[in-house]
Amino acid sequence: MATSSTIADKIQNDFLNCKICLNTFKHPKMLPCLHTYCQGCLENVISFDRKIRCPECREVVDLRDGVSKLKTNFHINSLLDIFQSPEKKEVMCSLCPPEWKSKNCAVVRCLGCTNYMCQSCGDGHRSAHPTHKIVDVSSSSPGESDAEMMMKQKICCQIHPKDPVSTYCKTCGRVICFKCSSRSCTKHKLLAMHAAAESMKPAAKKLIERLRTDIQSLAQQEDDLNEAMVRVKVTEHSVMSSIENTLTEVLNYLFKQGDAIKKTVSDYVKEQEELYKSAQSNLQLQKKKAQDTREFCERVITAGKAKEIVCIQSIIEDQINALQALSSLDVNKASPKLIVNKSIKDIISQTNLFSITFGEEPVPESQPTPTNTGKLKYPSETLQANAPIAQPKQRANYLYSFDTEIPSDEFEAKLTGVSISRNGDIIVVDEENSVLKCYQDGGILDKMITLPDEDEDPCSVAVCDDIIACSAKNRLYLLEMDGALVKKLFLRGSESVYPIAAFKDEYVAVSEGTLCSISLYNTDGHVVDRVKPLGYEGIRFLFIAINSDEEFIVSDCGKKCIIIFNRSGEIITVCNESYVNGVQSALNPFSVSVDRNDNIYVTEPSRILLFSPIGMFEEQLLSTADGLHRPRVITIDQNDNLIVTQGNGCVCVYYLTLD
């Protein structure tokens, strides 16, 4: 059974990470097709004509009004609020003069008048009211004053508030002063304060125990709400996955029906989350008040005055009544279940493929029936006709893996580049910790290299001859193998990242983002050429690889394709599709690499694909089912070992063979 932390990690990876940058969402913006990305990522991939093609469903969206005008995905923001720790709010001094523009932060609190005060106001208050008890804010809490305020009111005579109480009137159920005992309560049953306290102590203790039980019940309800929120998100993910897996087996126009169902589920999840969050917030508040009341009453029972002990019972009863008045939210409400109509494969144009249910019978969706009555072409008659011809399969045999996080790391490792040195060492870029980490065979850490400029975070790495090339922002550093600086160059454009690759011992190729071009630098730091594919209208070049024929393989993250072109700029092919179970699907490329036979390897957010040297899709090589965790950047060494960096900071090494 999956643990809560495992489920939370899955939600973080699958729902809170942008599919473009693969990092946690920043300013999530939702396209009309309901797919969400960071605002900055969308601005980076928008084309010159102010249009963008959704990286997932390929729908073209007109963004003439700008990315900022898109709807903010508050559903994602709410999830981020749940999974990120809230910061404590500072309490301000309540006695600082109102004419002050900014008040001081409170450091002490008066239990007598419930004021929060800065150190200066607290010292003055202590002198003016020597009988008041002053405590540090760190040792008190806002809820603590509730029970104290109630006690302050109850230990005073209700008729004569300024007179001290001396007797407990059992008939009235309250403490009274001497005037009341000799006037209005003369015929009532009166008890001395100490006698009343002793007689009421056992009942108060039982009520405190009852309050403890109620607090435990509140804590359980809070846990149930947390699990329910996680469960409803897992349900949503399960429904979405089922929709996507089914849609790959039928015609493309059915995706519209799937999107409609997804919106229904998302709206339901959003509504349920709002209800759960509201109930959770109320539970937390009531639980805190109940805990504070219990702790306060326990202190009074142990060391309180008789008149305080006498009043405890009614305080606890009020608190218990308040808890009993709470209405608990039904967290066992039936979750939505996706129902797939299997007969849709036979009569696609006449039947809805999906319906959704929330614990009852399926709710029919009113959708128009296509009017086309022509003979239906099955996927085997259409998509399979263009599917790749079966070839001997490449196999990735697991060798070993290692974790790149080390005790001296200040942050969690973020691997953005990888390369192989002449002696076979694996060099990875840990951008988050601003260091290059060099590992010997087997994953043994050999050394770490930092850039000469402390404010620069390395991004990509390539080894050319005996020189380590490393990009950082808009700079290219050429380093000796021991990390000594050889030369520092400024790169063209204004990109945030510049992926690089090396061609033999001749030059380092730099991918230039929105310029959709490549600059070539020799190991002396001189530009030897600039290459731009002829007639190609790209959006943003990202990762780059170079085969033995000096052909450039580049991922265009804006157009979601792989483009292959030579040194003269002549385009050889453009790859923008792959296959899943024989059914054509859109490509979502990230990192690229080539082996010594010029086969092309491409990473997507959850799998690694294999293409032939001329760009024909061959097969899915690895996926999450094989243990991959968000594959990021890859490379292949001289022994045909595939090195894969992952989103969890680990590096996996596979040996490539043919079946």
PDB file of C-alpha atoms in Angstrom, residues 277-425:
ATOM      1  CA  LYS A 277      -9.901  23.046   3.167  1.00  0.00           C
ATOM      2  CA  SER A 278     -12.678  25.062   4.783  1.00  0.00           C
ATOM      3  CA  ALA A 279     -13.566  22.187   7.108  1.00  0.00           C
ATOM      4  CA  GLN A 280      -9.912  21.567   7.890  1.00  0.00           C
ATOM      5  CA  SER A 281      -9.314  25.205   8.791  1.00  0.00           C
ATOM      6  CA  ASN A 282     -12.315  25.180  11.139  1.00  0.00           C
ATOM      7  CA  LEU A 283     -11.181  21.915  12.738  1.00  0.00           C
ATOM      8  CA  GLN A 284      -7.683  23.244  13.335  1.00  0.00           C
ATOM      9  CA  LEU A 285      -9.079  26.376  14.998  1.00  0.00           C
ATOM     10  CA  GLN A 286     -11.451  24.411  17.239  1.00  0.00           C
ATOM     11  CA  LYS A 287      -8.783  21.861  18.086  1.00  0.00           C
ATOM     12  CA  LYS A 288      -6.378  24.613  19.105  1.00  0.00           C
ATOM     13  CA  LYS A 289      -8.977  26.288  21.297  1.00  0.00           C
ATOM     14  CA  ALA A 290      -9.877  22.951  22.911  1.00  0.00           C
ATOM     15  CA  GLN A 291      -6.222  22.084  23.566  1.00  0.00           C
ATOM     16  CA  ASP A 292      -5.532  25.488  25.102  1.00  0.00           C
ATOM     17  CA  THR A 293      -8.645  25.228  27.297  1.00  0.00           C
ATOM     18  CA  ARG A 294      -7.655  21.736  28.444  1.00  0.00           C
ATOM     19  CA  GLU A 295      -4.090  22.782  29.281  1.00  0.00           C
ATOM     20  CA  PHE A 296      -5.322  25.861  31.126  1.00  0.00           C
ATOM     21  CA  CYS A 297      -7.875  23.899  33.141  1.00  0.00           C
ATOM     22  CA  GLU A 298      -5.266  21.276  34.044  1.00  0.00           C
ATOM     23  CA  ARG A 299      -3.033  24.015  35.406  1.00  0.00           C
ATOM     24  CA  VAL A 300      -5.929  25.449  37.415  1.00  0.00           C
ATOM     25  CA  ILE A 301      -6.827  22.009  38.842  1.00  0.00           C
ATOM     26  CA  THR A 302      -3.198  21.489  39.842  1.00  0.00           C
ATOM     27  CA  ALA A 303      -2.263  24.908  41.224  1.00  0.00           C
ATOM     28  CA  GLY A 304      -5.238  27.213  40.800  1.00  0.00           C
ATOM     29  CA  LYS A 305      -7.193  29.115  43.372  1.00  0.00           C
ATOM     30  CA  ALA A 306     -10.381  27.726  44.788  1.00  0.00           C
ATOM     31  CA  LYS A 307     -12.553  30.272  43.038  1.00  0.00           C
ATOM     32  CA  GLU A 308     -10.911  29.360  39.731  1.00  0.00           C
ATOM     33  CA  ILE A 309     -11.441  25.634  40.267  1.00  0.00           C
ATOM     34  CA  VAL A 310     -15.092  26.257  41.039  1.00  0.00           C
ATOM     35  CA  CYS A 311     -15.577  27.909  37.636  1.00  0.00           C
ATOM     36  CA  ILE A 312     -13.765  25.292  35.580  1.00  0.00           C
ATOM     37  CA  GLN A 313     -16.761  23.038  35.050  1.00  0.00           C
ATOM     38  CA  SER A 314     -18.831  25.580  33.174  1.00  0.00           C
ATOM     39  CA  ILE A 315     -15.826  26.604  31.056  1.00  0.00           C
ATOM     40  CA  ILE A 316     -15.232  23.005  29.983  1.00  0.00           C
ATOM     41  CA  GLU A 317     -18.928  22.397  29.369  1.00  0.00           C
ATOM     42  CA  ASP A 318     -19.076  25.455  27.120  1.00  0.00           C
ATOM     43  CA  GLN A 319     -16.077  24.192  25.173  1.00  0.00           C
ATOM     44  CA  ILE A 320     -17.540  20.677  24.821  1.00  0.00           C
ATOM     45  CA  ASN A 321     -20.871  22.100  23.677  1.00  0.00           C
ATOM     46  CA  ALA A 322     -19.062  24.141  21.064  1.00  0.00           C
ATOM     47  CA  LEU A 323     -17.273  21.019  19.801  1.00  0.00           C
ATOM     48  CA  GLN A 324     -20.479  18.989  19.702  1.00  0.00           C
ATOM     49  CA  ALA A 325     -22.110  21.726  17.668  1.00  0.00           C
ATOM     50  CA  LEU A 326     -19.500  21.222  14.947  1.00  0.00           C
ATOM     51  CA  SER A 327     -20.829  19.475  11.876  1.00  0.00           C
ATOM     52  CA  SER A 328     -18.380  16.962  10.411  1.00  0.00           C
ATOM     53  CA  LEU A 329     -17.910  16.830   6.660  1.00  0.00           C
ATOM     54  CA  ASP A 330     -18.529  13.495   4.966  1.00  0.00           C
ATOM     55  CA  VAL A 331     -15.083  12.494   3.677  1.00  0.00           C
ATOM     56  CA  ASN A 332     -16.282   9.080   2.519  1.00  0.00           C
ATOM     57  CA  LYS A 333     -18.356  10.516  -0.265  1.00  0.00           C
ATOM     58  CA  ALA A 334     -18.197   8.368  -3.348  1.00  0.00           C
ATOM     59  CA  SER A 335     -15.320   9.335  -5.637  1.00  0.00           C
ATOM     60  CA  PRO A 336     -15.890   9.859  -9.343  1.00  0.00           C
ATOM     61  CA  LYS A 337     -15.344   6.744 -11.419  1.00  0.00           C
ATOM     62  CA  LEU A 338     -14.592   6.731 -15.094  1.00  0.00           C
ATOM     63  CA  ILE A 339     -16.739   4.400 -17.204  1.00  0.00           C
ATOM     64  CA  VAL A 340     -15.325   3.514 -20.610  1.00  0.00           C
ATOM     65  CA  ASN A 341     -17.720   2.332 -23.296  1.00  0.00           C
ATOM     66  CA  LYS A 342     -15.843  -0.558 -24.919  1.00  0.00           C
ATOM     67  CA  SER A 343     -18.202  -0.684 -27.892  1.00  0.00           C
ATOM     68  CA  ILE A 344     -16.878   2.700 -28.990  1.00  0.00           C
ATOM     69  CA  LYS A 345     -14.107   0.865 -30.852  1.00  0.00           C
ATOM     70  CA  ASP A 346     -16.765  -0.568 -33.197  1.00  0.00           C
ATOM     71  CA  ILE A 347     -19.049   2.462 -33.611  1.00  0.00           C
ATOM     72  CA  ILE A 348     -16.833   5.457 -32.785  1.00  0.00           C
ATOM     73  CA  SER A 349     -18.895   8.045 -34.606  1.00  0.00           C
ATOM     74  CA  GLN A 350     -22.217   7.096 -32.961  1.00  0.00           C
ATOM     75  CA  THR A 351     -21.428   6.570 -29.254  1.00  0.00           C
ATOM     76  CA  ASN A 352     -19.813   8.646 -26.514  1.00  0.00           C
ATOM     77  CA  LEU A 353     -16.611   6.999 -25.325  1.00  0.00           C
ATOM     78  CA  PHE A 354     -16.659   8.392 -21.764  1.00  0.00           C
ATOM     79  CA  SER A 355     -19.115   9.049 -18.970  1.00  0.00           C
ATOM     80  CA  ILE A 356     -18.520  10.005 -15.361  1.00  0.00           C
ATOM     81  CA  THR A 357     -20.265   8.934 -12.158  1.00  0.00           C
ATOM     82  CA  PHE A 358     -20.094  10.164  -8.569  1.00  0.00           C
ATOM     83  CA  GLY A 359     -21.238   7.048  -6.806  1.00  0.00           C
ATOM     84  CA  GLU A 360     -24.556   6.611  -8.638  1.00  0.00           C
ATOM     85  CA  GLU A 361     -25.606   5.619 -12.136  1.00  0.00           C
ATOM     86  CA  PRO A 362     -23.631   7.137 -15.032  1.00  0.00           C
ATOM     87  CA  VAL A 363     -24.684  10.688 -15.874  1.00  0.00           C
ATOM     88  CA  PRO A 364     -25.226  10.954 -19.639  1.00  0.00           C
ATOM     89  CA  GLU A 365     -23.496  13.843 -21.347  1.00  0.00           C
ATOM     90  CA  SER A 366     -25.572  15.590 -24.006  1.00  0.00           C
ATOM     91  CA  GLN A 367     -23.268  15.701 -27.011  1.00  0.00           C
ATOM     92  CA  PRO A 368     -24.122  15.854 -30.706  1.00  0.00           C
ATOM     93  CA  THR A 369     -23.877  12.629 -32.671  1.00  0.00           C
ATOM     94  CA  PRO A 370     -21.699  12.886 -35.779  1.00  0.00           C
ATOM     95  CA  THR A 371     -23.673  12.909 -38.992  1.00  0.00           C
ATOM     96  CA  ASN A 372     -21.041  11.099 -41.021  1.00  0.00           C
ATOM     97  CA  THR A 373     -22.413   7.650 -41.886  1.00  0.00           C
ATOM     98  CA  GLY A 374     -19.545   6.488 -44.039  1.00  0.00           C
ATOM     99  CA  LYS A 375     -17.620   3.344 -43.272  1.00  0.00           C
ATOM    100  CA  LEU A 376     -15.382   3.757 -40.224  1.00  0.00           C
ATOM    101  CA  LYS A 377     -11.674   3.186 -40.658  1.00  0.00           C
ATOM    102  CA  TYR A 378     -10.160   1.429 -37.700  1.00  0.00           C
ATOM    103  CA  PRO A 379      -6.753   2.404 -36.303  1.00  0.00           C
ATOM    104  CA  SER A 380      -5.224  -0.702 -37.892  1.00  0.00           C
ATOM    105  CA  GLU A 381      -6.260   0.615 -41.308  1.00  0.00           C
ATOM    106  CA  THR A 382      -4.879   4.110 -40.845  1.00  0.00           C
ATOM    107  CA  LEU A 383      -2.297   4.758 -38.158  1.00  0.00           C
ATOM    108  CA  GLN A 384      -0.630   1.386 -38.440  1.00  0.00           C
ATOM    109  CA  ALA A 385      -0.022   1.988 -42.132  1.00  0.00           C
ATOM    110  CA  ASN A 386       2.564   4.616 -41.195  1.00  0.00           C
ATOM    111  CA  ALA A 387       3.942   2.852 -38.146  1.00  0.00           C
ATOM    112  CA  PRO A 388       7.657   1.975 -38.182  1.00  0.00           C
ATOM    113  CA  ILE A 389       8.670  -1.361 -39.626  1.00  0.00           C
ATOM    114  CA  ALA A 390       9.694  -3.830 -36.954  1.00  0.00           C
ATOM    115  CA  GLN A 391      13.452  -3.861 -36.371  1.00  0.00           C
ATOM    116  CA  PRO A 392      15.700  -5.674 -33.894  1.00  0.00           C
ATOM    117  CA  LYS A 393      14.970  -4.059 -30.540  1.00  0.00           C
ATOM    118  CA  GLN A 394      17.526  -2.078 -28.605  1.00  0.00           C
ATOM    119  CA  ARG A 395      17.762  -3.144 -24.992  1.00  0.00           C
ATOM    120  CA  ALA A 396      18.875  -0.982 -22.055  1.00  0.00           C
ATOM    121  CA  ASN A 397      20.435  -3.254 -19.436  1.00  0.00           C
ATOM    122  CA  TYR A 398      20.669  -1.703 -15.975  1.00  0.00           C
ATOM    123  CA  LEU A 399      24.268  -1.522 -14.700  1.00  0.00           C
ATOM    124  CA  TYR A 400      24.256   0.693 -11.599  1.00  0.00           C
ATOM    125  CA  SER A 401      23.044   3.995 -10.198  1.00  0.00           C
ATOM    126  CA  PHE A 402      24.308   6.531  -7.664  1.00  0.00           C
ATOM    127  CA  ASP A 403      22.990   9.516  -5.738  1.00  0.00           C
ATOM    128  CA  THR A 404      24.716  12.855  -6.422  1.00  0.00           C
ATOM    129  CA  GLU A 405      23.637  14.488  -3.175  1.00  0.00           C
ATOM    130  CA  ILE A 406      26.536  14.843  -0.724  1.00  0.00           C
ATOM    131  CA  PRO A 407      26.673  16.112   2.899  1.00  0.00           C
ATOM    132  CA  SER A 408      28.209  19.456   1.885  1.00  0.00           C
ATOM    133  CA  ASP A 409      25.312  20.280  -0.454  1.00  0.00           C
ATOM    134  CA  GLU A 410      23.281  23.243   0.724  1.00  0.00           C
ATOM    135  CA  PHE A 411      20.310  22.450  -1.508  1.00  0.00           C
ATOM    136  CA  GLU A 412      18.676  19.422  -3.093  1.00  0.00           C
ATOM    137  CA  ALA A 413      20.609  18.404  -6.201  1.00  0.00           C
ATOM    138  CA  LYS A 414      19.313  19.657  -9.561  1.00  0.00           C
ATOM    139  CA  LEU A 415      21.108  17.972 -12.465  1.00  0.00           C
ATOM    140  CA  THR A 416      20.990  20.046 -15.673  1.00  0.00           C
ATOM    141  CA  GLY A 417      23.960  18.706 -17.643  1.00  0.00           C
ATOM    142  CA  VAL A 418      26.125  15.616 -18.082  1.00  0.00           C
ATOM    143  CA  SER A 419      29.216  14.715 -20.115  1.00  0.00           C
ATOM    144  CA  ILE A 420      31.999  12.102 -20.285  1.00  0.00           C
ATOM    145  CA  SER A 421      35.717  12.846 -19.943  1.00  0.00           C
ATOM    146  CA  ARG A 422      38.430  11.114 -21.981  1.00  0.00           C
ATOM    147  CA  ASN A 423      39.141   8.650 -19.153  1.00  0.00           C
ATOM    148  CA  GLY A 424      35.449   7.788 -18.795  1.00  0.00           C
ATOM    149  CA  ASP A 425      34.591   9.908 -15.749  1.00  0.00           C
TER     150      ASP A 425
END
